[in-house]
Short mmCIF file of C-alpha atoms in Angstrom, two decimals:
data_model
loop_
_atom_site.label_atom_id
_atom_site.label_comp_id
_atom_site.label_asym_id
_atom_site.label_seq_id
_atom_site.Cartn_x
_atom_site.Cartn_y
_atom_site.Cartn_z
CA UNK A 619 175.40 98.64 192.68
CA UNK A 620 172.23 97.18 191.25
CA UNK A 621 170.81 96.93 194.38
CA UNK A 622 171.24 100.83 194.54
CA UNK A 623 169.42 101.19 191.06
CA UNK A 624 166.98 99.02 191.87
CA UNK A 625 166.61 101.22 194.58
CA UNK A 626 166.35 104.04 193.18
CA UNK A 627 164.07 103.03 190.18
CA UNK A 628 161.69 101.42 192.72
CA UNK A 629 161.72 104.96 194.47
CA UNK A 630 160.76 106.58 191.49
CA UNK A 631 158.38 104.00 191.23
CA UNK A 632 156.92 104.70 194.65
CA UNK A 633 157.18 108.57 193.25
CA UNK A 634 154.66 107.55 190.49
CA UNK A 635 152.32 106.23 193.09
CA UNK A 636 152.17 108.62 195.33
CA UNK A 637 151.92 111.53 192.72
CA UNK A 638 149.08 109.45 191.27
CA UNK A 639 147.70 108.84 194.88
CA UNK A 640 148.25 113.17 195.72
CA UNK A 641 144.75 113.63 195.21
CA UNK A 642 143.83 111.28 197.98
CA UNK A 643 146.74 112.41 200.14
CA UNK A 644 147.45 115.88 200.86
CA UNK A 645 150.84 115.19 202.96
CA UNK A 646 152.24 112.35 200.70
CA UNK A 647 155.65 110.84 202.27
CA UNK A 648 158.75 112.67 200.98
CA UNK A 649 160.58 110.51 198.42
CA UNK A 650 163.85 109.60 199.88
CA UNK A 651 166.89 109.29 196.98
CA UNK A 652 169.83 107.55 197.13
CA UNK A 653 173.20 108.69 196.24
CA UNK A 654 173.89 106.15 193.50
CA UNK A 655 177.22 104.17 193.66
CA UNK A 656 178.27 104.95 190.18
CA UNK A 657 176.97 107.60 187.58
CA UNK A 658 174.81 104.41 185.64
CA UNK A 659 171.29 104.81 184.74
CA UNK A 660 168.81 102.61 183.12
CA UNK A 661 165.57 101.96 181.52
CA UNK A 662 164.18 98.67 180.39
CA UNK A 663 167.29 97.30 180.48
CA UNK A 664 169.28 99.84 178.61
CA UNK A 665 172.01 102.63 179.74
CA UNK A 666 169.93 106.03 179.47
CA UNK A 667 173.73 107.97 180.11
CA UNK A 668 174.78 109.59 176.37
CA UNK A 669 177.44 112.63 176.32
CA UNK A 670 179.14 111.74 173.00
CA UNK A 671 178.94 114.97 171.63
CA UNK A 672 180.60 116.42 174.56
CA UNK A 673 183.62 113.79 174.54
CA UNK A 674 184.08 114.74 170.69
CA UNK A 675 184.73 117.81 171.44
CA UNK A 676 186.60 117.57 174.61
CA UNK A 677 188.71 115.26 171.91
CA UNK A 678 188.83 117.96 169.15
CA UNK A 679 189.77 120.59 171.69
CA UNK A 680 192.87 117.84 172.39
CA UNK A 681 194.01 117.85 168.96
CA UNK A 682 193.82 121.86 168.51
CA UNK A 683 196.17 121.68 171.26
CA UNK A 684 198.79 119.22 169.73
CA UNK A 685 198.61 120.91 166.53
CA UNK A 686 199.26 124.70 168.54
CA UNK A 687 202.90 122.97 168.38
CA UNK A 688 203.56 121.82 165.35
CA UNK A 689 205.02 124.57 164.47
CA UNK A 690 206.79 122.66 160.69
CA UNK A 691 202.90 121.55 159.29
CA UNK A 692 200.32 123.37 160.99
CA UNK A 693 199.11 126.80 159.32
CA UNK A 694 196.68 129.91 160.65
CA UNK A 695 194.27 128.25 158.02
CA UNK A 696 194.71 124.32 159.50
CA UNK A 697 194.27 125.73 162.84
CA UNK A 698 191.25 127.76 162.23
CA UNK A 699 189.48 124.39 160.79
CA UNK A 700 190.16 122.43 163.76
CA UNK A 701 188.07 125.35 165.97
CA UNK A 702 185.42 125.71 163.59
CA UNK A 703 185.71 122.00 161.85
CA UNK A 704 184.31 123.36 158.47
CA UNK A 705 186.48 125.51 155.62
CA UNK A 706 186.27 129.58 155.93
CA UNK A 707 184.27 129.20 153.28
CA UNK A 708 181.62 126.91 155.52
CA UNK A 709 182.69 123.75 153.42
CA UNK A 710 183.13 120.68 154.32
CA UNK A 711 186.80 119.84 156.16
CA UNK A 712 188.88 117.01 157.88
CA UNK A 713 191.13 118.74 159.98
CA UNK A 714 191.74 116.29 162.48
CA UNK A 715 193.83 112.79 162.73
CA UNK A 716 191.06 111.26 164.29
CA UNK A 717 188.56 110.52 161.32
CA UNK A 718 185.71 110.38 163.65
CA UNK A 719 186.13 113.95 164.58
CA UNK A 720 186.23 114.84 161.06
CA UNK A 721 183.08 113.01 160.44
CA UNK A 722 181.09 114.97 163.61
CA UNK A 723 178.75 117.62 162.68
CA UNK A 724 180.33 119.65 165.76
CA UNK A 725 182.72 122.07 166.43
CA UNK A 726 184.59 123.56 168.99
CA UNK A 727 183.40 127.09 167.84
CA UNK A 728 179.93 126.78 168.27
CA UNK A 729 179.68 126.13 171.57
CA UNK A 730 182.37 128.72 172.81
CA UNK A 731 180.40 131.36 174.90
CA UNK A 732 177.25 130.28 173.90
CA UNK A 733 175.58 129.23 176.85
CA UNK A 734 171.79 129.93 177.42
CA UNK A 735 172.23 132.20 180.68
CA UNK A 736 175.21 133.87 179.49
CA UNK A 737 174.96 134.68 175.72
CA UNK A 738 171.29 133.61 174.47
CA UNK A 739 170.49 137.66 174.58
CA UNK A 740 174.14 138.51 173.97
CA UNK A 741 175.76 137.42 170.64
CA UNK A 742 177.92 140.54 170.48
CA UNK A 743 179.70 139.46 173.40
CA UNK A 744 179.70 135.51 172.77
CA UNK A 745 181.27 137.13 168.87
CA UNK A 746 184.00 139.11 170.57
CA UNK A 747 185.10 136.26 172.94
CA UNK A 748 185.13 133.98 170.12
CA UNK A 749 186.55 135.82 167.87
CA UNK A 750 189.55 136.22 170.63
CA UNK A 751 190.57 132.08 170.07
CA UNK A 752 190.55 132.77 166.43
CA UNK A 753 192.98 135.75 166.55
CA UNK A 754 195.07 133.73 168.91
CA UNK A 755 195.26 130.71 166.58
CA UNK A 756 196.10 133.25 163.79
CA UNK A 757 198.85 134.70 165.77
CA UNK A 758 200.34 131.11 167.14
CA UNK A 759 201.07 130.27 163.52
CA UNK A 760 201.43 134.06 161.67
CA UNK A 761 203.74 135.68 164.81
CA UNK A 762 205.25 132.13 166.35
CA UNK A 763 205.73 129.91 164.25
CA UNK A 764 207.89 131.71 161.67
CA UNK A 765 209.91 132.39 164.85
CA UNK A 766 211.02 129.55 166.19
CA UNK A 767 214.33 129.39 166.60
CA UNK A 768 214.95 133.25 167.51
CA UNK A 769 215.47 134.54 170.94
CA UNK A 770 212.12 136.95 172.04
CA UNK A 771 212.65 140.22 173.09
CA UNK A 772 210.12 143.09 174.23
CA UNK A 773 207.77 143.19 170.93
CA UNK A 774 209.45 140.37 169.12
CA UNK A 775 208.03 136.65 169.23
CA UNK A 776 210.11 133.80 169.99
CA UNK A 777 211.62 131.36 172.28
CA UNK A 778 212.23 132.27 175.94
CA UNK A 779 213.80 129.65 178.36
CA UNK A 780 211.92 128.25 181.67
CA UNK A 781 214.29 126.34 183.18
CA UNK A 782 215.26 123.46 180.89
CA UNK A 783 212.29 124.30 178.99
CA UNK A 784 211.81 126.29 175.73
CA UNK A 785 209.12 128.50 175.86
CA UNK A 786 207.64 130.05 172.58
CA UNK A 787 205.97 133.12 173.16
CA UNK A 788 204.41 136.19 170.83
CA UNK A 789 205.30 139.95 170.68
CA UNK A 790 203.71 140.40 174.23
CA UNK A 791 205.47 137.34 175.65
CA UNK A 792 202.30 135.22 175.58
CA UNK A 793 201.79 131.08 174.84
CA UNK A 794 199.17 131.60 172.28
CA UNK A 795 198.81 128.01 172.85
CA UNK A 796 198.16 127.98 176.70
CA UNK A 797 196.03 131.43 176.08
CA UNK A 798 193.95 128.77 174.15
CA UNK A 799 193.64 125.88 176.04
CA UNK A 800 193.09 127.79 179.13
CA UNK A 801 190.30 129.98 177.87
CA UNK A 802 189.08 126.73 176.79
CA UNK A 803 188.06 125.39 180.24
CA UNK A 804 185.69 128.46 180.79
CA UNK A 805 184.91 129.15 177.41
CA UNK A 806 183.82 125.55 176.78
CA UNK A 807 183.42 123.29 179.11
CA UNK A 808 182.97 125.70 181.86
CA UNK A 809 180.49 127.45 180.42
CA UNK A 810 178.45 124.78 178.71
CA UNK A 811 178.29 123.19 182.37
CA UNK A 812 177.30 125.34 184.56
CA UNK A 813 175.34 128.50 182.40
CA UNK A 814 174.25 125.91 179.98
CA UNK A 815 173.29 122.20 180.92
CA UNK A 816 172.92 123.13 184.63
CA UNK A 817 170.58 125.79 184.13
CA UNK A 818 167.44 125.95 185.02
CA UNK A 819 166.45 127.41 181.86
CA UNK A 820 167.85 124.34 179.80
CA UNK A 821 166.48 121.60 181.93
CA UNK A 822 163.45 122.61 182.45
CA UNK A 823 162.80 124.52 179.04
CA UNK A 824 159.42 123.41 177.14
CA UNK A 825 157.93 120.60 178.44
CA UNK A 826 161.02 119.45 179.84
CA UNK A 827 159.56 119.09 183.30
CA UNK A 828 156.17 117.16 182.48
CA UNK A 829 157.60 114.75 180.45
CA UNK A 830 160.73 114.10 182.95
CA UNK A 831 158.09 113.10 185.94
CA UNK A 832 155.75 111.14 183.23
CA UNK A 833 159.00 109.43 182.48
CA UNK A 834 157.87 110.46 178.52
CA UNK A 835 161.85 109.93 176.47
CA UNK A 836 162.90 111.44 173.53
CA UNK A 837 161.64 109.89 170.16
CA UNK A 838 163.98 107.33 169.26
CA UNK A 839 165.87 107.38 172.65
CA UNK A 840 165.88 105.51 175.98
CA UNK A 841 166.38 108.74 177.97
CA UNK A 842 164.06 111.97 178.73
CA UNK A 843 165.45 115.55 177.88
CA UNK A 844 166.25 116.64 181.26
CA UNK A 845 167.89 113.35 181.98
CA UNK A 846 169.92 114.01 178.58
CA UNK A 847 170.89 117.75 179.53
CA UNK A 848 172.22 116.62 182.82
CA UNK A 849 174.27 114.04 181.41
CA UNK A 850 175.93 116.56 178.48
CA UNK A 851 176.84 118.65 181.45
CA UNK A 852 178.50 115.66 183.07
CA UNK A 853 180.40 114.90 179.83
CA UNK A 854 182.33 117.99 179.42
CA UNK A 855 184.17 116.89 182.92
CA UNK A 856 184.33 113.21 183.31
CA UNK A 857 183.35 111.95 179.16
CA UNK A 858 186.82 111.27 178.25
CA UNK A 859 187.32 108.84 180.93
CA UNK A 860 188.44 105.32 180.46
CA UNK A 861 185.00 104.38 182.32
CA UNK A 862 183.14 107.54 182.76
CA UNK A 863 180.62 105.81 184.76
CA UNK A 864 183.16 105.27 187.35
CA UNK A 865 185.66 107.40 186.66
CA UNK A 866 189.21 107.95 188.90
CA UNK A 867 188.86 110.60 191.10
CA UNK A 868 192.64 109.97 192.79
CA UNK A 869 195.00 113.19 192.23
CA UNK A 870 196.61 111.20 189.26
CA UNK A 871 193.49 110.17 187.39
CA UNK A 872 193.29 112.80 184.45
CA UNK A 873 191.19 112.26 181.82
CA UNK A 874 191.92 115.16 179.28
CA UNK A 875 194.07 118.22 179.44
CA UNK A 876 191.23 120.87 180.29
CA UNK A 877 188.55 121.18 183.41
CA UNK A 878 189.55 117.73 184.42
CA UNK A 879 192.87 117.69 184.48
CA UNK A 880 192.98 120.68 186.37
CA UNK A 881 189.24 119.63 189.09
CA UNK A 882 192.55 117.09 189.93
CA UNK A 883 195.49 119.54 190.64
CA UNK A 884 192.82 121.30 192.70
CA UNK A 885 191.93 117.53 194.44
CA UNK A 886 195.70 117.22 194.85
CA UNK A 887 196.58 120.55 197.00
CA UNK A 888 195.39 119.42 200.74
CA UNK A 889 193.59 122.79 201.45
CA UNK A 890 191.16 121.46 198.88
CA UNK A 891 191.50 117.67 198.99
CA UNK A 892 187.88 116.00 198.34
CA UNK A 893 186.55 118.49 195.68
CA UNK A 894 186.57 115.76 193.17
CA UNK A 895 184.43 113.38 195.39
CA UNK A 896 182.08 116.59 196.16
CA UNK A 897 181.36 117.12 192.73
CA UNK A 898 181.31 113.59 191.19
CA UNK A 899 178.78 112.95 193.83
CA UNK A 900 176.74 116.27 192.98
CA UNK A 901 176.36 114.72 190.01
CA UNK A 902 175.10 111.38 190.17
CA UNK A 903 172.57 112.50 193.64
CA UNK A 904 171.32 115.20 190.81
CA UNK A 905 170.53 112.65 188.22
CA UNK A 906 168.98 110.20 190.48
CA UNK A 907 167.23 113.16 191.56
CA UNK A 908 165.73 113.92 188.35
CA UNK A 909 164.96 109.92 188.08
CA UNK A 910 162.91 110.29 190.84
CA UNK A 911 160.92 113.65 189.84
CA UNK A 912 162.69 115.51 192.71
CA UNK A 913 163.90 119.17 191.30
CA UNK A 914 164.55 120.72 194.28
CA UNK A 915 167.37 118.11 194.88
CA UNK A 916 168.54 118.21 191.45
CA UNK A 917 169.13 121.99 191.79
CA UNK A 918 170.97 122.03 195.01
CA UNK A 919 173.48 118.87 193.98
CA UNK A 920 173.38 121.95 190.06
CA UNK A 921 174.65 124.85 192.80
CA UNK A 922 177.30 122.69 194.43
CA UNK A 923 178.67 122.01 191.04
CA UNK A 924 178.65 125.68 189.73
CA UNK A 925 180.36 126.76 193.36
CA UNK A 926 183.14 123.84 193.14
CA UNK A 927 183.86 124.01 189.02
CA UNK A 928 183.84 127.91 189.48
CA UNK A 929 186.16 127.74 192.70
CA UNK A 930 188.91 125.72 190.71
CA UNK A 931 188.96 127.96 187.34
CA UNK A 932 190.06 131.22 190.41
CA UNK A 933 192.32 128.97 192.40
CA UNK A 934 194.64 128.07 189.36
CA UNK A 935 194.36 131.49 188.34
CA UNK A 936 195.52 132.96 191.70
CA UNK A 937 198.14 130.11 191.69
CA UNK A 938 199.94 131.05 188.10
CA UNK A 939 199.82 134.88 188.40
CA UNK A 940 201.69 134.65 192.32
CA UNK A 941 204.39 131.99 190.26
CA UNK A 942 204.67 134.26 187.55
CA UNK A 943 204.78 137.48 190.35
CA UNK A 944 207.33 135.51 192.57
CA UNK A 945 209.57 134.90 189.46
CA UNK A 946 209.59 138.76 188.02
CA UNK A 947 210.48 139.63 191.48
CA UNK A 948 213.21 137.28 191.39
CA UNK A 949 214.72 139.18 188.02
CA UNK A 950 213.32 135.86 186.24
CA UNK A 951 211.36 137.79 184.05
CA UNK A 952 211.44 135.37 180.53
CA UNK A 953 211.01 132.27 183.18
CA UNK A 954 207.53 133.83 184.59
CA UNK A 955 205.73 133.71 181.18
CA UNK A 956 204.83 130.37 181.20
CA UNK A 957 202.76 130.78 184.61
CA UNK A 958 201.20 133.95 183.55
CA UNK A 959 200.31 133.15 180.44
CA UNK A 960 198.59 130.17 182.25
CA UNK A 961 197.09 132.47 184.64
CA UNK A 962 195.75 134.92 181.74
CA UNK A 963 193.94 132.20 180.35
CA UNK A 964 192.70 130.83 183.96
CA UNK A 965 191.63 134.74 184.30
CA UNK A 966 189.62 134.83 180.92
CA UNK A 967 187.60 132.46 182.07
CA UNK A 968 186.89 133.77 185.22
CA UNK A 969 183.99 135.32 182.88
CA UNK A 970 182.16 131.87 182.74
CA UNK A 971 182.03 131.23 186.26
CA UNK A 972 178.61 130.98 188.26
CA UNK A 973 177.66 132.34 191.36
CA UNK A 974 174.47 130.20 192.61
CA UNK A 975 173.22 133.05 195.34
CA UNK A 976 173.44 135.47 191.69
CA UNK A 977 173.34 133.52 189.17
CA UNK A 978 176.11 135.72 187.43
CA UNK A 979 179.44 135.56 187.36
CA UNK A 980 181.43 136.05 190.08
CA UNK A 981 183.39 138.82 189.34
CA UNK A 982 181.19 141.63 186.54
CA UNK A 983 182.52 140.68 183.07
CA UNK A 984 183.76 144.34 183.01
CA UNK A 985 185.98 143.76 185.72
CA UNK A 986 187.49 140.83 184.01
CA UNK A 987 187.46 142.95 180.76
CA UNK A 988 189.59 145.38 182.85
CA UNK A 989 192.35 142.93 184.44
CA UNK A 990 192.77 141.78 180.91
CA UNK A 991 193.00 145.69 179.34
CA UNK A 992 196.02 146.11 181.71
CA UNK A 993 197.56 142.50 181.11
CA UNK A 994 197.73 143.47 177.41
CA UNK A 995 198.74 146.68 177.35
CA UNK A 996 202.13 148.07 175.70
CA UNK A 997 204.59 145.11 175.99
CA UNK A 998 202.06 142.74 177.67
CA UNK A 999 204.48 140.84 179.76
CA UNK A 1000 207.86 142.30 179.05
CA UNK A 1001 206.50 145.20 180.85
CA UNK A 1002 203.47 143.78 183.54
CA UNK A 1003 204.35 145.03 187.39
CA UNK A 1004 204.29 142.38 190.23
CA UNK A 1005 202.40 144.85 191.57
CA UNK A 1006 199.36 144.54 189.42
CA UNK A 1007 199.26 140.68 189.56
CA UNK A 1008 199.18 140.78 193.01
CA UNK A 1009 196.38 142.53 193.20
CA UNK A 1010 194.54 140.58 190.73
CA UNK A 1011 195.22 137.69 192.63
CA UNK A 1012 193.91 139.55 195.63
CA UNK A 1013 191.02 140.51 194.38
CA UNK A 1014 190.19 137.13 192.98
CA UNK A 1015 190.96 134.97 196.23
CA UNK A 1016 189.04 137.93 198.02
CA UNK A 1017 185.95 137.06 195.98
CA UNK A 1018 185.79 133.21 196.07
CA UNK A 1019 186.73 132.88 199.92
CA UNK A 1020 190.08 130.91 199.85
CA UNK A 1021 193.64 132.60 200.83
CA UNK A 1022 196.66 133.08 198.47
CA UNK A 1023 198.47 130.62 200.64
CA UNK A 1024 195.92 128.44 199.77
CA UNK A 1025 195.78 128.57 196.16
CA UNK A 1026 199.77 128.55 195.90
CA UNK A 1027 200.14 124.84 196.97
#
């Protein structure tokens, strides 16, 4: 491994010289990068890698989830101070077990649809999908909660059963809770990744780019800005791991319950066995691209990430809305909700995906808009048509080139 950095440093090295030597040398060599053997950088002796922002929040996003329930302590007003990590009121609050989270000046909220491609020029829209996790937290512990332990029916919240499982569902026959952490993955970490940290417009904003290849770092800080936007992106999937540097890319090695846990389900179905490996290494050849000045590598290693990240948020939502069809059409009706409302949320997000050859989403945020209108409508789930998921899930394979077969593994 330190050979590799080595490496790698003394290309960047060579990098220096031959941009300082361009003037003499109008067809300099091309640099040559290596693909590092773990994701560890350093200058003068000291780790330039720093995504602890991103792994508090990947954290607080953990806890919301516990607490979504706790049906006997937590409140609409408890829950709402975990997303935003302040009071209503913009005051000061410890809403978490974890006193370190408390103590963060972050917040789940803030970086919800917020991302500079997606929502810099649109805070109506980055208000309205915000503004959907609060009235989803208000309804887990307002319509839920105080329900608990009474059978759901069509327009009644409650308990449904799922095979030996209890199920606790709203008036629509929705998990607030999995509405939540689903939307999570592309309203968060999704989002911040790929229209965010990724972007063009965030790494290279400013200066960004002249002080990367003069190797000029932040004030105070071992690292340069670009080098620090690449590694926030980084955190969001892999900055709750044991040793994110190296992290466990088996199947089995989950590292939090949101865009990681589910890059591995993906990495565990054998029609798409080796994602994990593709983007893990997309990664660390884009940083030691950006080590060694070269931006045309960083941005291909940024488009394989958006295409594989984006791929897995449609293939788990084409995999829960065929369970959820397949049960309905069984006369399991009750027992689908738990896959649908896991495929809603996988839909939602379907919003935050990126298409590198557009740099938009996938599928038009009104489209999305509109599988949701018809997913909510009346009775929500009591009343939903196998029809209509399955041509959801059509239309979603359809556009991100994999098969329903495929995605049902």
């Amino acid at each position: 491994m330190r050979k590799k950095l080595q490496s790698i440093l003394l290309v960047a090295g060579l990098c220096t010289v031959l941009s300082a030597c361009e003037n003499s040398n109008e067809n300099p060599e091309p640099v040559q990068v290596e693909m590092p053997e773990n994701y560890s950088f350093q200058r003068n002796g000291t780790s330039t890698v720093n995504f602890s922002g991103q792994t508090e929040r990947i954290r607080m996003a953990m806890e919301l989830n516990t607490a979504l329930k706790a049906n006997e302590t937590a409140t609409a007003s408890s829950l709402l101070e975990m997303f935003r990590n302040q009071t209503a009121e913009g005051g000061d609050a410890d809403p978490f077990e974890d006193a370190a989270l408390n103590a963060a000046s972050k917040s789940i909220k803030e970086k919800v649809a917020s991302s500079k491609d997606y929502f810099s020029a649109n805070a109506s829209e980055s208000a309205i999908l915000k503004g959907y996790f609060e009235s989803w937290l208000t309804a887990q512990a307002t319509e839920v909660f105080p329900n608990w332990n009474e059978l759901a029916t069509a327009g009644k919240a409650g308990q449904v059963a799922d095979g030996t499982s209890v199920r606790y569902v709203g008036t629509q026959g929705y998990e607030y809770n999995q509405l939540v952490a689903k939307g999570l993955i592309g309203a968060l970490m999704l989002d911040q990744i790929v229209n965010n940290y990724l972007s063009t417009a965030v790494l290279d904003e400013g200066t960004n780019r002249e002080d990367n290849s003069q190797a000029i770092v932040v004030e105070g800080e071992q690292y340069t800005n670009m080098e620090h936007k690449w590694d926030e992106a980084y955190g969001y999937l892999f900055g709750n791991s044991a040793t994110p540097e190296n992290p466990d890319l088996s199947a089995g090695g989950r590292d939090d319950s949101f865009l990681n846990n589910y890059l591995r389900t993906v990495e565990s179905d054998d029609d798409f066995s080796g994602i994990t490996q593709e983007v893990y290494d997309a990664f660390k050849l884009g940083r030691a691209a950006i080590v060694a000045g070269d931006y045309s590598l960083r941005d291909a290693q940024a488009d394989i990430i958006k295409e594989n990240l984006s791929k897995v948020v449609a293939i788990r939502a084409v995999h829960y809305l065929l369970e959820g069809k397949e049960k309905i059409e069984q006369d399991n009706r009750s027992g689908a909700f738990h896959a649908l409302s896991e495929g809603v949320g996988f839909a939602f997000s379907l919003r935050f995906t990126k298409n590198p050859s557009t740099n938009a989403p996938h599928l038009p945020s009104a489209e999305v808009a509109a599988f949701a209108q018809e997913l909510f409508k009346g009775n929500g789930l009591w009343d939903v048509s196998p029809e209509l998921l399955g041509q959801i899930a059509s239309r979603i394979s359809s556009e991100f080139g994999f098969t329903e077969e495929q995605a049902k593994d």
